[in-house]
Amino acid sequence: HRTTRSISLTEEGQQLLEATQPALAMLERALQRARAAKDEIAGPLHVAAPRSGFAPVLWPVVDAFCRQYPEIQPDLHLDDHVSNWVQERADVGFRIGAPPEDGLIARKLFPVQLIVCASPDYLARHGVPQRLDDLAAHRCSVFRHPATGQVFPWFLKVDGEVVRRDLPPALSTNDIEVELRAVLDGQVIAQISGISAAPHIRAGRIRPVLVQHMTDHMSVHLYYGSRRAQPARVRKFIDFAVERLTDNPAFVLTDRELEAMTWVR
């Protein structure tokens, strides 16, 4: 009802207001909870990463983050397919190789060294390759991509260029841990990433060879969407992972270490 001096509800309007007030109050409380949850370091955290050999990189970061923020609920999707980040609904992703597709922000964390290495026992029995051509006389291992079955060549640096070399395999496998175990047991010589090889090289269990041909043309990247729409837990994890993993020496051997540990006899 409107007059020149006042406005008041009709009877039907008053009934509508009384009927909808509880629902409006519930909606307001739900909006307040959503706003508060966005600013809390709590709730689900969806992370996508490679399956093969990536656990030593990913798990220590997730474990440390959850110890600091125990209300976080990590959901880890490990898959070697180069899949669609948006369809996975991941908050944060990791990838080895080239940066991800357009529309995502990528942060380079550290280079992936591809190191030709073997156990001291293998090198004592089969000799030490001094040139790339010597590999033809060795028991070489090759890796098959778990998702495609495609055999990866060895990537080697020759005259400053990265070249691909296919080798007759004494062993082929689609599991990085199996290939590493075969190297540790003295069965094969293999090209292993620094992520897997570094701790064993430092412990003397395996030795690098042909280090002059080692490449680090690939890198580990962390990627994510626009930070403007991210909950605080996602922003915090991104900063946490970048701080922990950028140029992390646990996964990258220095030139001095490689020189000291190279088996030349």
PDB file of C-alpha atoms in Angstrom:
ATOM      1  CA  HIS A   1       0.000   0.000   0.000  1.00  0.00           C
ATOM      2  CA  ARG A   2       1.505   3.312  -1.031  1.00  0.00           C
ATOM      3  CA  THR A   3       0.430   6.767   0.047  1.00  0.00           C
ATOM      4  CA  THR A   4       2.188  10.099  -0.231  1.00  0.00           C
ATOM      5  CA  ARG A   5       3.574   9.553   3.273  1.00  0.00           C
ATOM      6  CA  SER A   6       4.173   5.795   3.707  1.00  0.00           C
ATOM      7  CA  ILE A   7       4.546   2.364   2.180  1.00  0.00           C
ATOM      8  CA  SER A   8       3.262  -0.819   3.838  1.00  0.00           C
ATOM      9  CA  LEU A   9       2.881  -4.449   2.866  1.00  0.00           C
ATOM     10  CA  THR A  10      -0.374  -5.857   1.679  1.00  0.00           C
ATOM     11  CA  GLU A  11      -1.670  -8.887   3.511  1.00  0.00           C
ATOM     12  CA  GLU A  12      -0.391 -11.123   0.704  1.00  0.00           C
ATOM     13  CA  GLY A  13       3.009  -9.410   0.874  1.00  0.00           C
ATOM     14  CA  GLN A  14       3.229  -9.911   4.623  1.00  0.00           C
ATOM     15  CA  GLN A  15       2.443 -13.618   4.219  1.00  0.00           C
ATOM     16  CA  LEU A  16       5.123 -13.949   1.517  1.00  0.00           C
ATOM     17  CA  LEU A  17       7.721 -12.244   3.717  1.00  0.00           C
ATOM     18  CA  GLU A  18       6.947 -14.458   6.708  1.00  0.00           C
ATOM     19  CA  ALA A  19       7.065 -17.596   4.541  1.00  0.00           C
ATOM     20  CA  THR A  20      10.423 -16.772   2.932  1.00  0.00           C
ATOM     21  CA  GLN A  21      12.298 -15.331   5.920  1.00  0.00           C
ATOM     22  CA  PRO A  22      13.619 -18.728   7.163  1.00  0.00           C
ATOM     23  CA  ALA A  23      14.897 -19.631   3.692  1.00  0.00           C
ATOM     24  CA  LEU A  24      16.541 -16.227   3.264  1.00  0.00           C
ATOM     25  CA  ALA A  25      18.221 -16.592   6.655  1.00  0.00           C
ATOM     26  CA  MET A  26      19.536 -20.043   5.687  1.00  0.00           C
ATOM     27  CA  LEU A  27      20.851 -18.645   2.389  1.00  0.00           C
ATOM     28  CA  GLU A  28      22.658 -15.839   4.201  1.00  0.00           C
ATOM     29  CA  ARG A  29      24.264 -18.286   6.630  1.00  0.00           C
ATOM     30  CA  ALA A  30      25.349 -20.525   3.729  1.00  0.00           C
ATOM     31  CA  LEU A  31      26.942 -17.562   1.952  1.00  0.00           C
ATOM     32  CA  GLN A  32      28.768 -16.575   5.129  1.00  0.00           C
ATOM     33  CA  ARG A  33      30.094 -20.131   5.544  1.00  0.00           C
ATOM     34  CA  ALA A  34      31.275 -20.194   1.930  1.00  0.00           C
ATOM     35  CA  ARG A  35      33.079 -16.882   2.368  1.00  0.00           C
ATOM     36  CA  ALA A  36      34.731 -18.100   5.575  1.00  0.00           C
ATOM     37  CA  ALA A  37      35.714 -21.470   4.039  1.00  0.00           C
ATOM     38  CA  LYS A  38      37.393 -19.714   1.090  1.00  0.00           C
ATOM     39  CA  ASP A  39      39.717 -17.967   3.535  1.00  0.00           C
ATOM     40  CA  GLU A  40      40.471 -21.029   5.680  1.00  0.00           C
ATOM     41  CA  ILE A  41      43.462 -23.328   5.143  1.00  0.00           C
ATOM     42  CA  ALA A  42      41.170 -26.342   5.268  1.00  0.00           C
ATOM     43  CA  GLY A  43      39.123 -28.570   3.005  1.00  0.00           C
ATOM     44  CA  PRO A  44      39.812 -30.575  -0.166  1.00  0.00           C
ATOM     45  CA  LEU A  45      42.946 -29.998  -2.223  1.00  0.00           C
ATOM     46  CA  HIS A  46      42.946 -31.625  -5.677  1.00  0.00           C
ATOM     47  CA  VAL A  47      46.431 -32.297  -7.061  1.00  0.00           C
ATOM     48  CA  ALA A  48      47.289 -33.908 -10.425  1.00  0.00           C
ATOM     49  CA  ALA A  49      50.769 -35.335 -11.062  1.00  0.00           C
ATOM     50  CA  PRO A  50      52.615 -38.035 -13.039  1.00  0.00           C
ATOM     51  CA  ARG A  51      52.457 -41.549 -11.650  1.00  0.00           C
ATOM     52  CA  SER A  52      55.869 -42.809 -12.777  1.00  0.00           C
ATOM     53  CA  GLY A  53      58.618 -41.980 -10.332  1.00  0.00           C
ATOM     54  CA  PHE A  54      57.057 -38.778  -9.027  1.00  0.00           C
ATOM     55  CA  ALA A  55      56.189 -39.844  -5.472  1.00  0.00           C
ATOM     56  CA  PRO A  56      59.610 -38.773  -4.074  1.00  0.00           C
ATOM     57  CA  VAL A  57      58.856 -35.244  -5.309  1.00  0.00           C
ATOM     58  CA  LEU A  58      55.173 -34.964  -4.468  1.00  0.00           C
ATOM     59  CA  TRP A  59      54.652 -36.820  -1.209  1.00  0.00           C
ATOM     60  CA  PRO A  60      57.158 -34.983   1.026  1.00  0.00           C
ATOM     61  CA  VAL A  61      55.544 -31.677   0.039  1.00  0.00           C
ATOM     62  CA  VAL A  62      52.002 -32.935   0.649  1.00  0.00           C
ATOM     63  CA  ASP A  63      53.018 -34.567   3.932  1.00  0.00           C
ATOM     64  CA  ALA A  64      54.713 -31.417   5.260  1.00  0.00           C
ATOM     65  CA  PHE A  65      51.778 -29.240   4.146  1.00  0.00           C
ATOM     66  CA  CYS A  66      49.224 -31.485   5.878  1.00  0.00           C
ATOM     67  CA  ARG A  67      51.275 -31.514   9.085  1.00  0.00           C
ATOM     68  CA  GLN A  68      51.254 -27.726   9.081  1.00  0.00           C
ATOM     69  CA  TYR A  69      47.566 -27.521   8.107  1.00  0.00           C
ATOM     70  CA  PRO A  70      45.902 -30.697   9.440  1.00  0.00           C
ATOM     71  CA  GLU A  71      42.434 -29.719   8.198  1.00  0.00           C
ATOM     72  CA  ILE A  72      43.551 -30.115   4.575  1.00  0.00           C
ATOM     73  CA  GLN A  73      42.077 -33.114   2.735  1.00  0.00           C
ATOM     74  CA  PRO A  74      44.470 -33.986  -0.126  1.00  0.00           C
ATOM     75  CA  ASP A  75      43.028 -35.715  -3.197  1.00  0.00           C
ATOM     76  CA  LEU A  76      45.993 -36.885  -5.297  1.00  0.00           C
ATOM     77  CA  HIS A  77      45.381 -37.978  -8.883  1.00  0.00           C
ATOM     78  CA  LEU A  78      48.502 -39.626 -10.324  1.00  0.00           C
ATOM     79  CA  ASP A  79      48.348 -40.490 -14.002  1.00  0.00           C
ATOM     80  CA  ASP A  80      50.913 -40.657 -16.803  1.00  0.00           C
ATOM     81  CA  HIS A  81      48.420 -39.552 -19.437  1.00  0.00           C
ATOM     82  CA  VAL A  82      48.848 -35.937 -20.544  1.00  0.00           C
ATOM     83  CA  SER A  83      45.261 -35.226 -19.628  1.00  0.00           C
ATOM     84  CA  ASN A  84      42.977 -32.224 -19.582  1.00  0.00           C
ATOM     85  CA  TRP A  85      43.623 -30.242 -16.420  1.00  0.00           C
ATOM     86  CA  VAL A  86      40.213 -28.563 -16.448  1.00  0.00           C
ATOM     87  CA  GLN A  87      38.298 -31.833 -16.799  1.00  0.00           C
ATOM     88  CA  GLU A  88      40.218 -33.287 -13.851  1.00  0.00           C
ATOM     89  CA  ARG A  89      39.124 -30.279 -11.781  1.00  0.00           C
ATOM     90  CA  ALA A  90      42.591 -30.158 -10.273  1.00  0.00           C
ATOM     91  CA  ASP A  91      43.541 -27.201  -8.103  1.00  0.00           C
ATOM     92  CA  VAL A  92      47.263 -27.681  -8.762  1.00  0.00           C
ATOM     93  CA  GLY A  93      49.148 -29.862 -11.239  1.00  0.00           C
ATOM     94  CA  PHE A  94      52.705 -31.040 -11.817  1.00  0.00           C
ATOM     95  CA  ARG A  95      54.221 -32.035 -15.132  1.00  0.00           C
ATOM     96  CA  ILE A  96      57.604 -33.213 -16.394  1.00  0.00           C
ATOM     97  CA  GLY A  97      58.625 -31.823 -19.755  1.00  0.00           C
ATOM     98  CA  ALA A  98      57.124 -28.876 -21.573  1.00  0.00           C
ATOM     99  CA  PRO A  99      54.831 -26.380 -19.797  1.00  0.00           C
ATOM    100  CA  PRO A 100      51.117 -27.266 -19.893  1.00  0.00           C
ATOM    101  CA  GLU A 101      48.453 -26.005 -22.247  1.00  0.00           C
ATOM    102  CA  ASP A 102      47.602 -22.348 -22.789  1.00  0.00           C
ATOM    103  CA  GLY A 103      45.374 -20.688 -20.230  1.00  0.00           C
ATOM    104  CA  LEU A 104      47.307 -22.043 -17.251  1.00  0.00           C
ATOM    105  CA  ILE A 105      50.088 -20.463 -15.241  1.00  0.00           C
ATOM    106  CA  ALA A 106      53.282 -22.568 -15.098  1.00  0.00           C
ATOM    107  CA  ARG A 107      56.165 -22.281 -12.651  1.00  0.00           C
ATOM    108  CA  LYS A 108      59.431 -24.023 -13.466  1.00  0.00           C
ATOM    109  CA  LEU A 109      60.680 -25.854 -10.372  1.00  0.00           C
ATOM    110  CA  PHE A 110      63.889 -27.677 -11.298  1.00  0.00           C
ATOM    111  CA  PRO A 111      65.557 -29.329 -14.303  1.00  0.00           C
ATOM    112  CA  VAL A 112      65.336 -33.097 -14.813  1.00  0.00           C
ATOM    113  CA  GLN A 113      68.786 -34.541 -15.376  1.00  0.00           C
ATOM    114  CA  LEU A 114      68.856 -37.682 -17.533  1.00  0.00           C
ATOM    115  CA  ILE A 115      71.884 -39.614 -16.290  1.00  0.00           C
ATOM    116  CA  VAL A 116      73.393 -42.755 -17.800  1.00  0.00           C
ATOM    117  CA  CYS A 117      74.332 -44.903 -14.825  1.00  0.00           C
ATOM    118  CA  ALA A 118      75.089 -48.432 -13.672  1.00  0.00           C
ATOM    119  CA  SER A 119      76.070 -50.223 -10.510  1.00  0.00           C
ATOM    120  CA  PRO A 120      79.745 -50.668  -9.580  1.00  0.00           C
ATOM    121  CA  ASP A 121      79.242 -54.441  -9.969  1.00  0.00           C
ATOM    122  CA  TYR A 122      77.904 -54.043 -13.520  1.00  0.00           C
ATOM    123  CA  LEU A 123      80.776 -51.748 -14.517  1.00  0.00           C
ATOM    124  CA  ALA A 124      83.352 -54.121 -13.022  1.00  0.00           C
ATOM    125  CA  ARG A 125      81.916 -57.016 -15.069  1.00  0.00           C
ATOM    126  CA  HIS A 126      81.100 -55.268 -18.343  1.00  0.00           C
ATOM    127  CA  GLY A 127      83.520 -52.357 -18.432  1.00  0.00           C
ATOM    128  CA  VAL A 128      82.887 -48.622 -18.539  1.00  0.00           C
ATOM    129  CA  PRO A 129      81.584 -47.071 -21.776  1.00  0.00           C
ATOM    130  CA  GLN A 130      83.833 -44.196 -22.782  1.00  0.00           C
ATOM    131  CA  ARG A 131      81.989 -43.206 -25.971  1.00  0.00           C
ATOM    132  CA  LEU A 132      78.362 -43.391 -27.049  1.00  0.00           C
ATOM    133  CA  ASP A 133      79.231 -46.043 -29.625  1.00  0.00           C
ATOM    134  CA  ASP A 134      80.423 -48.285 -26.771  1.00  0.00           C
ATOM    135  CA  LEU A 135      76.799 -48.638 -25.617  1.00  0.00           C
ATOM    136  CA  ALA A 136      76.139 -51.112 -28.439  1.00  0.00           C
ATOM    137  CA  ALA A 137      78.151 -53.691 -26.485  1.00  0.00           C
ATOM    138  CA  HIS A 138      76.273 -53.101 -23.209  1.00  0.00           C
ATOM    139  CA  ARG A 139      73.087 -54.419 -21.640  1.00  0.00           C
ATOM    140  CA  CYS A 140      70.928 -51.315 -21.985  1.00  0.00           C
ATOM    141  CA  SER A 141      67.498 -50.751 -20.467  1.00  0.00           C
ATOM    142  CA  VAL A 142      64.712 -48.784 -22.137  1.00  0.00           C
ATOM    143  CA  PHE A 143      61.533 -47.332 -20.678  1.00  0.00           C
ATOM    144  CA  ARG A 144      58.050 -47.773 -22.139  1.00  0.00           C
ATOM    145  CA  HIS A 145      55.512 -45.046 -21.483  1.00  0.00           C
ATOM    146  CA  PRO A 146      52.896 -46.585 -19.151  1.00  0.00           C
ATOM    147  CA  ALA A 147      50.008 -44.902 -20.944  1.00  0.00           C
ATOM    148  CA  THR A 148      50.993 -45.439 -24.594  1.00  0.00           C
ATOM    149  CA  GLY A 149      53.461 -48.333 -24.551  1.00  0.00           C
ATOM    150  CA  GLN A 150      55.815 -46.226 -26.668  1.00  0.00           C
ATOM    151  CA  VAL A 151      59.521 -46.898 -26.119  1.00  0.00           C
ATOM    152  CA  PHE A 152      61.445 -43.814 -25.089  1.00  0.00           C
ATOM    153  CA  PRO A 153      64.809 -43.297 -26.780  1.00  0.00           C
ATOM    154  CA  TRP A 154      67.759 -42.146 -24.740  1.00  0.00           C
ATOM    155  CA  PHE A 155      68.207 -38.375 -24.901  1.00  0.00           C
ATOM    156  CA  LEU A 156      71.874 -37.414 -25.097  1.00  0.00           C
ATOM    157  CA  LYS A 157      73.828 -34.208 -25.594  1.00  0.00           C
ATOM    158  CA  VAL A 158      76.190 -34.230 -28.572  1.00  0.00           C
ATOM    159  CA  ASP A 159      78.070 -31.072 -29.583  1.00  0.00           C
ATOM    160  CA  GLY A 160      75.658 -28.953 -27.591  1.00  0.00           C
ATOM    161  CA  GLU A 161      72.555 -30.471 -29.220  1.00  0.00           C
ATOM    162  CA  VAL A 162      70.100 -32.936 -27.717  1.00  0.00           C
ATOM    163  CA  VAL A 163      69.880 -36.057 -29.867  1.00  0.00           C
ATOM    164  CA  ARG A 164      67.705 -39.173 -29.602  1.00  0.00           C
ATOM    165  CA  ARG A 165      69.328 -42.593 -29.698  1.00  0.00           C
ATOM    166  CA  ASP A 166      67.466 -45.889 -29.938  1.00  0.00           C
ATOM    167  CA  LEU A 167      69.278 -48.775 -28.283  1.00  0.00           C
ATOM    168  CA  PRO A 168      68.679 -52.546 -28.495  1.00  0.00           C
ATOM    169  CA  PRO A 169      67.177 -53.332 -25.102  1.00  0.00           C
ATOM    170  CA  ALA A 170      68.376 -56.022 -22.757  1.00  0.00           C
ATOM    171  CA  LEU A 171      65.394 -54.958 -20.635  1.00  0.00           C
ATOM    172  CA  SER A 172      62.288 -52.894 -21.328  1.00  0.00           C
ATOM    173  CA  THR A 173      59.728 -51.920 -18.703  1.00  0.00           C
ATOM    174  CA  ASN A 174      56.956 -49.422 -18.097  1.00  0.00           C
ATOM    175  CA  ASP A 175      57.817 -49.100 -14.412  1.00  0.00           C
ATOM    176  CA  ILE A 176      60.561 -46.736 -13.239  1.00  0.00           C
ATOM    177  CA  GLU A 177      61.023 -48.580  -9.949  1.00  0.00           C
ATOM    178  CA  VAL A 178      61.623 -51.883 -11.758  1.00  0.00           C
ATOM    179  CA  GLU A 179      64.164 -50.262 -14.078  1.00  0.00           C
ATOM    180  CA  LEU A 180      65.951 -48.667 -11.125  1.00  0.00           C
ATOM    181  CA  ARG A 181      66.001 -52.012  -9.284  1.00  0.00           C
ATOM    182  CA  ALA A 182      67.538 -53.683 -12.347  1.00  0.00           C
ATOM    183  CA  VAL A 183      70.283 -51.043 -12.366  1.00  0.00           C
ATOM    184  CA  LEU A 184      70.916 -51.417  -8.631  1.00  0.00           C
ATOM    185  CA  ASP A 185      71.116 -55.211  -9.010  1.00  0.00           C
ATOM    186  CA  GLY A 186      73.737 -54.928 -11.754  1.00  0.00           C
ATOM    187  CA  GLN A 187      71.589 -56.307 -14.551  1.00  0.00           C
ATOM    188  CA  VAL A 188      71.609 -53.311 -16.906  1.00  0.00           C
ATOM    189  CA  ILE A 189      72.948 -49.866 -17.650  1.00  0.00           C
ATOM    190  CA  ALA A 190      70.166 -47.288 -17.995  1.00  0.00           C
ATOM    191  CA  GLN A 191      69.334 -43.631 -18.404  1.00  0.00           C
ATOM    192  CA  ILE A 192      67.646 -42.613 -15.145  1.00  0.00           C
ATOM    193  CA  SER A 193      66.237 -39.248 -14.131  1.00  0.00           C
ATOM    194  CA  GLY A 194      67.978 -37.346 -11.375  1.00  0.00           C
ATOM    195  CA  ILE A 195      64.762 -37.578  -9.335  1.00  0.00           C
ATOM    196  CA  SER A 196      65.295 -41.334  -8.975  1.00  0.00           C
ATOM    197  CA  ALA A 197      69.056 -41.563  -9.381  1.00  0.00           C
ATOM    198  CA  ALA A 198      70.415 -38.742  -7.205  1.00  0.00           C
ATOM    199  CA  PRO A 199      70.091 -40.415  -3.776  1.00  0.00           C
ATOM    200  CA  HIS A 200      71.603 -43.677  -5.052  1.00  0.00           C
ATOM    201  CA  ILE A 201      74.478 -41.891  -6.788  1.00  0.00           C
ATOM    202  CA  ARG A 202      75.231 -39.927  -3.627  1.00  0.00           C
ATOM    203  CA  ALA A 203      75.204 -43.174  -1.628  1.00  0.00           C
ATOM    204  CA  GLY A 204      77.563 -44.855  -4.121  1.00  0.00           C
ATOM    205  CA  ARG A 205      75.068 -47.578  -5.042  1.00  0.00           C
ATOM    206  CA  ILE A 206      75.146 -46.549  -8.703  1.00  0.00           C
ATOM    207  CA  ARG A 207      77.656 -44.498 -10.680  1.00  0.00           C
ATOM    208  CA  PRO A 208      77.153 -42.029 -13.551  1.00  0.00           C
ATOM    209  CA  VAL A 209      78.993 -42.589 -16.825  1.00  0.00           C
ATOM    210  CA  LEU A 210      79.205 -40.587 -20.045  1.00  0.00           C
ATOM    211  CA  VAL A 211      78.344 -37.459 -18.048  1.00  0.00           C
ATOM    212  CA  GLN A 212      79.551 -35.281 -20.919  1.00  0.00           C
ATOM    213  CA  HIS A 213      76.418 -36.438 -22.762  1.00  0.00           C
ATOM    214  CA  MET A 214      73.964 -35.874 -19.882  1.00  0.00           C
ATOM    215  CA  THR A 215      70.991 -33.651 -20.699  1.00  0.00           C
ATOM    216  CA  ASP A 216      68.691 -31.536 -18.568  1.00  0.00           C
ATOM    217  CA  HIS A 217      66.481 -30.174 -21.337  1.00  0.00           C
ATOM    218  CA  MET A 218      63.270 -31.109 -19.513  1.00  0.00           C
ATOM    219  CA  SER A 219      62.015 -29.616 -16.271  1.00  0.00           C
ATOM    220  CA  VAL A 220      59.387 -30.168 -13.589  1.00  0.00           C
ATOM    221  CA  HIS A 221      56.641 -27.537 -13.754  1.00  0.00           C
ATOM    222  CA  LEU A 222      53.898 -26.661 -11.299  1.00  0.00           C
ATOM    223  CA  TYR A 223      50.778 -25.248 -12.949  1.00  0.00           C
ATOM    224  CA  TYR A 224      47.453 -23.770 -11.910  1.00  0.00           C
ATOM    225  CA  GLY A 225      44.635 -21.496 -13.039  1.00  0.00           C
ATOM    226  CA  SER A 226      44.005 -17.880 -12.126  1.00  0.00           C
ATOM    227  CA  ARG A 227      44.890 -17.176  -8.506  1.00  0.00           C
ATOM    228  CA  ARG A 228      42.127 -14.603  -8.228  1.00  0.00           C
ATOM    229  CA  ALA A 229      39.420 -17.255  -7.873  1.00  0.00           C
ATOM    230  CA  GLN A 230      41.413 -19.734  -5.780  1.00  0.00           C
ATOM    231  CA  PRO A 231      40.601 -20.585  -2.160  1.00  0.00           C
ATOM    232  CA  ALA A 232      43.249 -19.684   0.380  1.00  0.00           C
ATOM    233  CA  ARG A 233      44.231 -23.356   0.821  1.00  0.00           C
ATOM    234  CA  VAL A 234      45.181 -23.610  -2.858  1.00  0.00           C
ATOM    235  CA  ARG A 235      47.139 -20.357  -2.870  1.00  0.00           C
ATOM    236  CA  LYS A 236      48.967 -21.461   0.272  1.00  0.00           C
ATOM    237  CA  PHE A 237      49.841 -24.872  -1.208  1.00  0.00           C
ATOM    238  CA  ILE A 238      51.164 -23.300  -4.416  1.00  0.00           C
ATOM    239  CA  ASP A 239      53.453 -21.004  -2.429  1.00  0.00           C
ATOM    240  CA  PHE A 240      54.468 -23.895  -0.165  1.00  0.00           C
ATOM    241  CA  ALA A 241      55.325 -26.213  -3.089  1.00  0.00           C
ATOM    242  CA  VAL A 242      57.208 -23.525  -5.002  1.00  0.00           C
ATOM    243  CA  GLU A 243      59.294 -22.689  -1.938  1.00  0.00           C
ATOM    244  CA  ARG A 244      60.063 -26.354  -1.230  1.00  0.00           C
ATOM    245  CA  LEU A 245      60.796 -27.531  -4.761  1.00  0.00           C
ATOM    246  CA  THR A 246      62.352 -24.657  -6.700  1.00  0.00           C
ATOM    247  CA  ASP A 247      65.946 -25.715  -7.476  1.00  0.00           C
ATOM    248  CA  ASN A 248      65.685 -28.385  -4.784  1.00  0.00           C
ATOM    249  CA  PRO A 249      69.171 -29.959  -4.484  1.00  0.00           C
ATOM    250  CA  ALA A 250      67.682 -33.326  -3.482  1.00  0.00           C
ATOM    251  CA  PHE A 251      66.791 -33.963  -7.135  1.00  0.00           C
ATOM    252  CA  VAL A 252      69.636 -32.230  -8.971  1.00  0.00           C
ATOM    253  CA  LEU A 253      73.303 -33.257  -8.841  1.00  0.00           C
ATOM    254  CA  THR A 254      75.936 -30.535  -9.060  1.00  0.00           C
ATOM    255  CA  ASP A 255      78.749 -30.674 -11.606  1.00  0.00           C
ATOM    256  CA  ARG A 256      81.181 -31.334  -8.749  1.00  0.00           C
ATOM    257  CA  GLU A 257      79.113 -34.296  -7.525  1.00  0.00           C
ATOM    258  CA  LEU A 258      78.863 -35.754 -11.015  1.00  0.00           C
ATOM    259  CA  GLU A 259      82.589 -35.398 -11.575  1.00  0.00           C
ATOM    260  CA  ALA A 260      83.434 -36.949  -8.195  1.00  0.00           C
ATOM    261  CA  MET A 261      81.067 -39.902  -8.613  1.00  0.00           C
ATOM    262  CA  THR A 262      81.707 -40.680 -12.293  1.00  0.00           C
ATOM    263  CA  TRP A 263      83.142 -44.148 -12.861  1.00  0.00           C
ATOM    264  CA  VAL A 264      85.965 -43.833 -15.359  1.00  0.00           C
ATOM    265  CA  ARG A 265      87.961 -47.039 -14.891  1.00  0.00           C
TER     266      ARG A 265
END
